[in-house]
Every structure is written in C-alpha cells, then in structure tokens.
CSV table of C-alpha atoms and ligand atoms in Angstrom, one decimal:
chain,number,residue,atom,x,y,z
A,1,UNK,CA,51.8,-75.0,-0.5
A,2,UNK,CA,48.0,-74.9,-1.0
A,3,UNK,CA,46.7,-72.0,-3.1
A,4,UNK,CA,44.3,-69.6,-1.4
A,5,UNK,CA,41.5,-71.0,-3.6
A,6,UNK,CA,42.3,-74.6,-2.4
A,7,UNK,CA,42.2,-73.4,1.2
A,8,UNK,CA,38.9,-71.5,0.5
A,9,UNK,CA,37.4,-74.6,-1.0
A,10,UNK,CA,38.2,-76.7,2.1
A,11,UNK,CA,36.4,-74.2,4.5
A,12,UNK,CA,33.1,-75.4,5.9
A,13,UNK,CA,30.4,-74.5,3.3
A,14,UNK,CA,28.5,-72.4,5.8
A,15,UNK,CA,31.5,-70.2,6.5
A,16,UNK,CA,32.1,-69.7,2.8
A,17,UNK,CA,28.5,-68.8,2.3
A,18,UNK,CA,28.6,-66.2,5.1
A,19,UNK,CA,31.9,-64.8,3.7
A,20,UNK,CA,30.5,-64.4,0.2
A,21,UNK,CA,27.2,-62.9,1.4
A,22,UNK,CA,29.1,-60.3,3.4
A,23,UNK,CA,31.3,-59.5,0.5
A,24,UNK,CA,28.3,-59.1,-1.8
A,25,UNK,CA,26.5,-57.0,0.9
A,26,UNK,CA,29.5,-54.7,1.1
A,27,UNK,CA,29.6,-54.3,-2.7
A,28,UNK,CA,25.9,-53.7,-2.7
A,29,UNK,CA,26.2,-51.1,0.1
A,30,UNK,CA,29.0,-49.2,-1.7
A,31,UNK,CA,26.7,-49.1,-4.8
A,32,UNK,CA,23.9,-47.7,-2.7
A,33,UNK,CA,26.2,-44.9,-1.4
A,34,UNK,CA,25.4,-41.5,-2.9
A,35,UNK,CA,27.9,-40.3,-5.5
A,36,UNK,CA,29.5,-36.9,-4.8
A,37,UNK,CA,31.6,-35.0,-7.4
A,38,UNK,CA,34.4,-33.0,-5.8
A,39,UNK,CA,36.1,-30.1,-7.7
A,40,UNK,CA,39.3,-28.7,-6.2
A,41,UNK,CA,40.4,-25.2,-7.1
A,42,UNK,CA,43.2,-24.6,-4.5
A,43,UNK,CA,43.4,-22.3,-1.5
A,44,UNK,CA,44.7,-22.8,2.0
A,45,UNK,CA,43.0,-26.2,2.4
A,46,UNK,CA,45.6,-27.3,-0.1
A,47,UNK,CA,48.3,-25.1,1.4
A,48,UNK,CA,51.7,-26.1,2.8
A,49,UNK,CA,54.1,-24.5,5.3
A,50,UNK,CA,57.8,-24.9,5.2
A,51,UNK,CA,57.7,-26.4,8.6
A,52,UNK,CA,54.4,-27.5,10.3
A,53,UNK,CA,52.9,-24.7,12.3
A,54,UNK,CA,54.9,-22.0,10.6
A,55,UNK,CA,53.0,-18.7,10.0
A,56,UNK,CA,54.0,-18.4,6.4
A,57,UNK,CA,52.5,-20.9,3.9
A,58,UNK,CA,51.8,-21.3,0.2
A,59,UNK,CA,48.1,-22.0,-0.8
A,60,UNK,CA,47.1,-24.2,-3.7
A,61,UNK,CA,49.9,-26.8,-3.5
A,62,UNK,CA,48.5,-30.2,-2.6
A,63,UNK,CA,46.3,-32.1,-5.0
A,64,UNK,CA,42.8,-33.2,-4.2
A,65,UNK,CA,44.0,-36.9,-4.4
A,66,UNK,CA,46.5,-36.1,-1.6
A,67,UNK,CA,43.8,-34.4,0.5
A,68,UNK,CA,41.4,-37.3,0.1
A,69,UNK,CA,44.2,-39.8,0.9
A,70,UNK,CA,44.3,-38.2,4.4
A,71,UNK,CA,40.6,-38.8,5.0
A,72,UNK,CA,40.2,-42.5,5.7
A,73,UNK,CA,36.6,-43.7,5.9
A,74,UNK,CA,35.2,-41.1,3.5
A,75,UNK,CA,34.5,-44.0,1.1
A,76,UNK,CA,31.9,-45.2,3.6
A,77,UNK,CA,30.0,-41.8,3.2
A,78,UNK,CA,29.9,-41.5,-0.5
A,79,UNK,CA,31.3,-42.7,-3.8
A,80,UNK,CA,33.7,-39.8,-4.7
A,81,UNK,CA,34.6,-38.5,-8.2
A,82,UNK,CA,37.5,-36.0,-7.8
A,83,UNK,CA,38.5,-33.4,-10.4
A,84,UNK,CA,41.3,-30.9,-10.0
A,85,UNK,CA,39.9,-27.8,-11.8
A,86,UNK,CA,42.8,-25.5,-10.7
A,87,UNK,CA,45.3,-25.1,-7.8
A,88,UNK,CA,45.3,-21.4,-7.1
A,89,UNK,CA,45.1,-18.9,-4.3
A,90,UNK,CA,41.5,-17.7,-4.7
A,91,UNK,CA,42.5,-14.0,-5.0
A,92,UNK,CA,43.5,-15.1,-8.5
A,93,UNK,CA,40.0,-16.4,-9.4
A,94,UNK,CA,38.8,-15.3,-12.8
A,95,UNK,CA,35.5,-15.1,-14.7
A,96,UNK,CA,36.9,-17.8,-17.0
A,97,UNK,CA,37.4,-20.1,-14.0
A,98,UNK,CA,34.0,-19.3,-12.6
A,99,UNK,CA,32.4,-20.3,-15.9
A,100,UNK,CA,34.5,-23.5,-16.3
A,101,UNK,CA,33.7,-24.5,-12.7
A,102,UNK,CA,30.0,-23.7,-13.1
A,103,UNK,CA,29.8,-25.7,-16.4
A,104,UNK,CA,31.6,-28.8,-14.9
A,105,UNK,CA,29.4,-28.6,-11.8
A,106,UNK,CA,26.2,-28.3,-14.0
A,107,UNK,CA,27.2,-31.3,-16.0
A,108,UNK,CA,27.8,-33.4,-12.9
A,109,UNK,CA,24.6,-32.2,-11.2
A,110,UNK,CA,22.6,-33.2,-14.3
A,111,UNK,CA,23.8,-36.8,-13.8
A,112,UNK,CA,21.0,-38.7,-12.0
A,113,UNK,CA,23.7,-40.8,-10.2
A,114,UNK,CA,25.2,-37.7,-8.6
A,115,UNK,CA,23.7,-36.6,-5.3
A,116,UNK,CA,25.7,-33.4,-4.9
A,117,UNK,CA,28.9,-31.4,-5.5
A,118,UNK,CA,31.7,-30.3,-3.3
A,119,UNK,CA,34.1,-27.5,-4.3
A,120,UNK,CA,37.3,-26.9,-2.3
A,121,UNK,CA,38.3,-23.3,-2.7
A,122,UNK,CA,40.4,-20.5,-1.1
A,123,UNK,CA,38.5,-18.5,1.5
A,124,UNK,CA,39.4,-15.0,0.1
A,125,UNK,CA,36.9,-15.1,-2.7
A,126,UNK,CA,34.8,-18.2,-1.8
A,127,UNK,CA,31.7,-16.0,-1.1
A,128,UNK,CA,32.0,-14.5,-4.6
A,129,UNK,CA,32.2,-17.9,-6.3
A,130,UNK,CA,29.3,-19.2,-4.2
A,131,UNK,CA,27.2,-16.1,-5.3
A,132,UNK,CA,28.2,-16.5,-8.9
A,133,UNK,CA,27.2,-20.2,-8.8
A,134,UNK,CA,23.9,-19.1,-7.2
A,135,UNK,CA,23.2,-16.9,-10.2
A,136,UNK,CA,24.0,-19.5,-12.9
A,137,UNK,CA,23.2,-23.0,-11.5
A,138,UNK,CA,19.7,-24.3,-11.5
A,139,UNK,CA,19.9,-27.7,-9.8
A,140,UNK,CA,18.1,-28.4,-6.6
A,141,UNK,CA,21.0,-30.7,-5.6
A,142,UNK,CA,23.5,-29.5,-2.9
A,143,UNK,CA,26.6,-27.6,-4.0
A,144,UNK,CA,28.9,-27.2,-1.0
A,145,UNK,CA,31.9,-24.9,-1.1
A,146,UNK,CA,34.5,-25.4,1.6
A,147,UNK,CA,38.1,-24.6,2.4
A,148,UNK,CA,40.3,-23.9,5.4
A,149,UNK,CA,41.8,-21.1,7.4
A,150,UNK,CA,44.9,-23.2,8.3
A,151,UNK,CA,47.0,-25.0,5.8
A,152,UNK,CA,47.0,-28.8,5.4
A,153,UNK,CA,50.4,-29.1,7.1
A,154,UNK,CA,49.3,-27.2,10.2
A,155,UNK,CA,48.9,-29.4,13.4
A,156,UNK,CA,45.5,-27.7,13.9
A,157,UNK,CA,44.5,-27.8,10.2
A,158,UNK,CA,40.7,-27.3,9.9
A,159,UNK,CA,40.5,-28.5,6.3
A,160,UNK,CA,40.0,-32.2,7.0
A,161,UNK,CA,36.9,-31.8,9.2
A,162,UNK,CA,35.6,-29.2,6.8
A,163,UNK,CA,36.0,-31.5,3.8
A,164,UNK,CA,34.5,-34.5,5.6
A,165,UNK,CA,31.5,-32.3,6.6
A,166,UNK,CA,31.1,-31.0,3.1
A,167,UNK,CA,31.0,-34.5,1.6
A,168,UNK,CA,28.4,-35.6,4.1
A,169,UNK,CA,26.3,-32.4,3.4
A,170,UNK,CA,26.6,-32.8,-0.4
A,171,UNK,CA,25.5,-36.5,0.0
A,172,UNK,CA,22.5,-35.5,2.2
A,173,UNK,CA,19.0,-35.1,0.6
A,174,UNK,CA,18.3,-32.6,3.4
A,175,UNK,CA,20.7,-30.1,1.7
A,176,UNK,CA,18.6,-29.9,-1.5
A,177,UNK,CA,17.0,-26.7,-2.5
A,178,UNK,CA,19.4,-24.3,-0.6
A,179,UNK,CA,21.4,-23.3,-3.6
A,180,UNK,CA,25.2,-23.2,-3.2
A,181,UNK,CA,26.2,-23.5,0.5
A,182,UNK,CA,29.4,-22.3,2.1
A,183,UNK,CA,30.7,-24.5,4.9
A,184,UNK,CA,33.5,-23.7,7.3
A,185,UNK,CA,33.9,-24.1,11.0
A,186,UNK,CA,30.8,-26.3,11.3
A,187,UNK,CA,28.5,-23.6,9.9
A,188,UNK,CA,26.4,-23.7,6.7
A,189,UNK,CA,25.8,-20.3,5.0
A,190,UNK,CA,23.7,-19.5,2.0
A,191,UNK,CA,25.4,-17.7,-0.9
A,192,UNK,CA,23.6,-14.3,-0.8
A,193,UNK,CA,24.7,-12.9,2.6
A,194,UNK,CA,27.9,-14.8,3.6
A,195,UNK,CA,31.1,-12.9,3.7
A,196,UNK,CA,34.7,-13.4,5.0
A,197,UNK,CA,34.8,-11.1,8.0
A,198,UNK,CA,38.3,-11.8,9.5
A,199,UNK,CA,41.7,-12.3,8.1
A,200,UNK,CA,42.7,-15.3,10.2
A,201,UNK,CA,39.9,-16.3,12.6
A,202,UNK,CA,38.5,-19.8,12.1
A,203,UNK,CA,35.0,-18.4,12.3
A,204,UNK,CA,35.7,-15.8,9.6
A,205,UNK,CA,32.6,-16.6,7.6
A,206,UNK,CA,29.5,-14.8,8.9
A,207,UNK,CA,26.1,-13.9,7.4
A,208,UNK,CA,25.6,-10.6,9.1
A,209,UNK,CA,22.0,-10.0,7.9
A,210,UNK,CA,20.6,-13.5,7.7
A,211,UNK,CA,22.7,-15.7,9.9
A,212,UNK,CA,23.7,-19.3,9.0
A,213,UNK,CA,21.2,-21.7,7.6
A,214,UNK,CA,22.4,-24.5,9.7
A,215,UNK,CA,25.4,-26.5,10.9
A,216,UNK,CA,27.4,-29.5,9.6
A,217,UNK,CA,29.7,-32.1,10.9
A,218,UNK,CA,31.2,-35.3,9.3
A,219,UNK,CA,27.9,-36.9,10.3
A,220,UNK,CA,26.0,-34.5,8.1
A,221,UNK,CA,24.0,-31.2,8.1
A,222,UNK,CA,21.4,-29.9,10.5
A,223,UNK,CA,19.3,-27.0,9.0
A,224,UNK,CA,17.7,-24.3,11.2
A,225,UNK,CA,16.2,-22.6,8.1
A,226,UNK,CA,14.0,-24.2,5.5
A,227,UNK,CA,15.1,-24.1,1.9
A,228,UNK,CA,11.9,-22.6,0.7
A,229,UNK,CA,12.3,-19.6,3.0
A,230,UNK,CA,15.4,-18.6,1.0
A,231,UNK,CA,15.1,-16.0,-1.7
A,232,UNK,CA,15.4,-17.5,-5.2
A,233,UNK,CA,18.1,-16.4,-7.7
A,234,UNK,CA,17.2,-12.8,-8.9
A,235,UNK,CA,15.7,-12.7,-12.3
A,236,UNK,CA,15.4,-16.5,-12.2
A,237,UNK,CA,19.1,-16.7,-12.6
A,238,UNK,CA,21.2,-16.4,-15.8
A,239,UNK,CA,21.7,-18.7,-18.7
A,240,UNK,CA,25.1,-20.3,-18.2
A,241,UNK,CA,25.2,-21.5,-21.8
A,242,UNK,CA,24.9,-17.9,-23.1
A,243,UNK,CA,27.8,-16.5,-21.0
A,244,UNK,CA,31.2,-15.9,-22.6
A,245,UNK,CA,33.9,-14.8,-20.3
A,246,UNK,CA,35.6,-12.7,-23.0
A,247,UNK,CA,32.4,-10.7,-23.5
A,248,UNK,CA,31.3,-10.2,-19.9
A,249,UNK,CA,30.9,-6.4,-19.2
A,250,UNK,CA,33.6,-4.9,-17.0
A,251,UNK,CA,32.4,-3.5,-13.7
A,252,UNK,CA,34.7,-1.7,-11.3
A,253,UNK,CA,34.4,-1.1,-7.5
A,254,UNK,CA,35.3,2.3,-6.2
A,255,UNK,CA,35.7,2.9,-2.5
A,256,UNK,CA,34.6,5.9,-0.6
A,257,UNK,CA,36.4,7.1,2.5
A,258,UNK,CA,37.2,10.3,4.4
A,259,UNK,CA,38.8,13.0,2.2
A,260,UNK,CA,38.0,11.0,-1.0
A,261,UNK,CA,37.6,12.8,-4.3
A,262,UNK,CA,36.8,11.7,-7.9
A,263,UNK,CA,40.3,10.8,-9.0
A,264,UNK,CA,39.7,7.1,-9.4
A,265,UNK,CA,36.4,7.5,-11.3
A,266,UNK,CA,38.0,10.1,-13.6
A,267,UNK,CA,40.9,7.7,-14.2
A,268,UNK,CA,38.3,5.1,-15.3
A,269,UNK,CA,36.6,7.6,-17.6
A,270,UNK,CA,40.0,8.5,-19.2
A,271,UNK,CA,40.6,4.8,-20.2
A,272,UNK,CA,40.2,3.8,-23.9
A,273,UNK,CA,36.7,2.7,-24.7
A,274,UNK,CA,37.5,-1.0,-24.8
A,275,UNK,CA,38.9,-0.9,-21.2
A,276,UNK,CA,36.3,1.4,-19.6
A,277,UNK,CA,33.8,-0.2,-17.3
A,278,UNK,CA,30.2,-0.6,-18.2
A,279,UNK,CA,29.3,-0.2,-14.6
A,280,UNK,CA,30.8,1.1,-11.3
A,281,UNK,CA,29.8,-0.2,-7.9
A,282,UNK,CA,30.4,2.4,-5.1
A,283,UNK,CA,31.6,0.8,-1.9
A,284,UNK,CA,30.1,3.7,0.1
A,285,UNK,CA,30.5,4.8,3.6
A,286,UNK,CA,27.5,4.5,5.8
A,287,UNK,CA,24.3,3.9,3.8
A,288,UNK,CA,26.2,3.9,0.5
A,289,UNK,CA,27.4,7.5,0.7
A,290,UNK,CA,30.4,9.3,-0.7
A,291,UNK,CA,31.9,12.8,-0.6
A,292,UNK,CA,30.5,15.5,-2.9
A,293,UNK,CA,33.5,15.3,-5.3
A,294,UNK,CA,33.2,11.6,-5.6
A,295,UNK,CA,29.4,11.8,-6.2
A,296,UNK,CA,30.1,14.5,-8.8
A,297,UNK,CA,32.6,12.2,-10.6
A,298,UNK,CA,30.1,9.3,-10.5
A,299,UNK,CA,27.5,11.7,-12.0
A,300,UNK,CA,29.9,12.4,-14.8
A,301,UNK,CA,30.3,8.6,-15.3
A,302,UNK,CA,26.5,8.2,-15.5
A,303,UNK,CA,26.3,10.9,-18.1
A,304,UNK,CA,28.8,8.9,-20.1
A,305,UNK,CA,26.5,5.8,-20.0
A,306,UNK,CA,28.2,4.0,-17.1
A,307,UNK,CA,25.6,2.3,-14.7
A,308,UNK,CA,26.2,3.2,-11.1
A,309,UNK,CA,25.2,1.0,-8.2
A,310,UNK,CA,25.5,2.1,-4.6
A,311,UNK,CA,26.6,-0.5,-2.1
A,312,UNK,CA,28.3,-0.1,1.3
A,313,UNK,CA,31.5,-1.0,3.1
A,314,UNK,CA,29.6,-1.4,6.4
A,315,UNK,CA,29.0,-5.1,6.0
A,316,UNK,CA,25.5,-5.3,7.5
A,317,UNK,CA,22.2,-3.8,6.7
A,318,UNK,CA,20.6,-2.8,3.4
A,319,UNK,CA,21.4,0.1,1.0
A,320,UNK,CA,18.0,1.5,0.0
A,321,UNK,CA,17.1,4.0,-2.7
A,322,UNK,CA,17.0,7.8,-2.1
A,323,UNK,CA,18.2,7.9,1.5
A,324,UNK,CA,21.0,10.6,1.5
A,325,UNK,CA,21.6,10.2,-2.3
A,326,UNK,CA,18.8,10.9,-4.7
A,327,UNK,CA,19.0,7.8,-6.9
A,328,UNK,CA,15.9,8.7,-8.8
A,329,UNK,CA,17.4,12.0,-9.9
A,330,UNK,CA,20.8,10.5,-10.7
A,331,UNK,CA,19.5,7.4,-12.3
A,332,UNK,CA,21.5,5.2,-9.9
A,333,UNK,CA,20.7,1.7,-8.4
A,334,UNK,CA,20.7,0.7,-4.8
A,335,UNK,CA,22.4,-2.6,-4.0
A,336,UNK,CA,20.0,-3.4,-1.2
A,337,UNK,CA,21.4,-6.5,0.6
A,338,UNK,CA,24.4,-7.1,-1.6
A,339,UNK,CA,28.0,-6.4,-0.6
A,340,UNK,CA,30.1,-4.4,-3.1
A,341,UNK,CA,31.8,-7.6,-4.3
A,342,UNK,CA,28.5,-9.4,-4.8
A,343,UNK,CA,26.8,-6.4,-6.3
A,344,UNK,CA,29.6,-6.3,-8.9
A,345,UNK,CA,28.9,-9.9,-9.9
A,346,UNK,CA,25.1,-9.3,-10.2
A,347,UNK,CA,25.7,-6.1,-12.2
A,348,UNK,CA,28.1,-7.9,-14.6
A,349,UNK,CA,25.5,-10.6,-15.3
A,350,UNK,CA,22.6,-8.2,-15.2
A,351,UNK,CA,24.2,-6.1,-17.9
A,352,UNK,CA,24.4,-9.2,-20.2
A,353,UNK,CA,20.5,-9.0,-20.1
A,354,UNK,CA,19.5,-5.4,-19.9
A,355,UNK,CA,20.6,-1.7,-19.4
A,356,UNK,CA,17.2,-0.7,-18.3
A,357,UNK,CA,17.5,0.9,-14.9
A,358,UNK,CA,14.2,-0.3,-13.5
A,359,UNK,CA,15.0,-3.9,-14.6
A,360,UNK,CA,18.4,-3.7,-13.1
A,361,UNK,CA,17.0,-2.3,-9.8
A,362,UNK,CA,14.5,-5.2,-9.8
A,363,UNK,CA,17.4,-7.7,-9.9
A,364,UNK,CA,18.9,-6.1,-6.8
A,365,UNK,CA,15.5,-5.9,-5.1
A,366,UNK,CA,15.1,-9.7,-5.8
A,367,UNK,CA,18.6,-10.7,-4.8
B,401,DGL,N1,45.1,-16.8,-0.5
B,401,DGL,C1,43.9,-17.2,0.2
B,401,DGL,C2,43.0,-17.9,-0.7
B,401,DGL,O1,43.4,-18.8,-1.5
B,401,DGL,C3,44.2,-18.2,1.3
B,401,DGL,C4,43.1,-18.2,2.3
B,401,DGL,C5,42.4,-19.5,2.4
B,401,DGL,O2,42.2,-20.2,1.4
B,401,DGL,O3,41.9,-19.7,3.5
B,401,DGL,O4,41.8,-17.6,-0.7
C-alpha cells in the first residue's frame, strides 16, 4: 500500500503546487484573522433545561468550550482565546468578580495582537457589569457583553446568534471607542443607559433615554451613533490597579413606595460601624422623591456622615437637583441619568476618591 506521501509525490507537480499554495494561503488567512479574547461568567446562555423547551432551567452550567463547539465557522471570523472566569447566575455577581474580570480583560486588551473582548454573562446584572467596566477600563478596543434570554438547550435559544454577533463585533475596528457594549437581540447598547426592562422578553434590554448605538449580526456591527458622541467615563474613570474589593465602600439602595417610612434606613443606621453603608442611593418614586418619614430618616443618615444620592425607579428621564427635594439644603446628590443600580456603582467608586459633595455631584453630572 503506497504511503500518502508516496501518492502525493506522484501527483502532477502543478497540482501539488496549487495544493500547497492554498494550504499556505489558508494558514496565512487564519494568521490575519483578528484575535478575540472571550471570557465566560455563566448565565442563561450557559443554561440547561431538564428537557428541551421546559420553562425551568439552571443558568451557568455549560462551559465556554461547549458553547463554542456549537458554533461552527466562528474560526473563520476570529482567532478565539476562551477563558472560563466563572459559571454563575449573574444575580450572584460580586465586586471581587467584577475586579477579576476587569483585570483579565485589561490584560488582554493591552495585548497588541488582541482586537477585542467578548464577555458572556447572565442578563440580570449584565448592565451593572457593563457600567462597572466602563468606569475602570481605558482601552479603545471593543468590549462586548452578551448573553441570552433562553437557555442553550431551548429549541429557540438566542445565545448562539448573540455570541456569533458579539465575536464579529469585538473583531470589528468599527466598534472601537464606544466603551463596553451590551449586545442582545441584534441591538448594541452603550453601558451608561442600558437596562433590563423585562423578565423574559427577548428584547428586554433597552436604553430608554439614549436608544441603542447600533445593531449587530454574525456579519458584524452597524452603528447609528458615532463613538465620539458618547459621554466619556465620569472623572476620567477610576484606577483599576488601586481598587481592592475588600476595601470598597458599602453603598445600599433604599426603595421608596406608597406608605413607606424610615424603617429600612434606621435599620442601616443601627448596624455596627463596620457594616454600616458609607452611602445610600434612594430609588425614589417620580423624580427621586420619597415620603416625609423616609426623607427624615435619610436626613438622619446624612447627619451621621452617610452620603445620600437620589435616583428614581421610573426608568427613564433624569433626576435633577432641587426639584421637589432641596438637595442644596440637605447636602444630597442627584443621580441625573443613572439608574439606582448604576448610581450605586458610581458612588462606590466615587467614594474611593472623595467625600466632597461638589466633586461627587460632578461625577454624576459627567456620567
Ligand atoms: N439568573 C439570570 C442570570 O444569570 C438568568 C438570566 C439570564 O442570564 O438571561 O442573569
């Protein structure tokens, strides 16, 4: 039996030359492909149902390797470096994980051979992770967070197309300069305004004030907003190297509602010093409002040195200073465009820099 090499040697010389040239060309092409680092953290995109299509499922089960094995052809879009950072439901995200993810992403973004980063993530807190990364990453390269609203085992799973589109976007020079982008359902959202607005709808992510910055498919992104029209990170961002999860200030969110009183705030004030928050974000009704008893409790908190920021549960519009609440008199801060959950993150990082009220308000004005 002739060996493959013997058989190759007997081929007409021209055919061998063409075969070798095409092999070299394919190797060259793969080397020319952009390199994309993918970090997996869990979520529904990695979720499994007991039986395909069942309502109940467990998020954060499948590995990134498994997810990528179901996406043939992705190797023709980019050279992929996968890393399983965690495999959790994103309601369990922590500051430790945010910092670890940010540091790994920063390291890969600093590599000249890396075109961009993709992060697979649960949708429950994806907007918060995107915002945290906006505040601590400084690269112009694309960072694209994506996930899914249906688990990987569902016949209508949206994860595969979201992941393909995220890789194509992270590999695209057109996506530079936007800061972290959130991609689901073919839409691209910047980190500041995007929020999860529905418990189960595929189009859950909306940017109520700003709208999406573009769209994305496995063929790549199309932007409708220019990168330089986006607001830069407030305060020029924060120094990732200087942040220590164990030393980050605690900031609580307190919700206003009908018939609310100051019980929750007073319970926070009764905590031992080491567990008391350094800041409280009010998730206010209307324009960041609350009942007289809750405002009085927040005033007690201020007098005890706790920084108070007024945000709103409404979901759209700005919370501006001195509307129904006299922020100047109370020494409080207006969250402006930030949702309560994003205002909390900015206040945590802002308090690592200053306790000056004017400087803190400037951070929210710039956000
Ligand atoms: N528990 C939710 C989370 O991990 C699942 C939702 C999802 O990932 O879409 O964020």
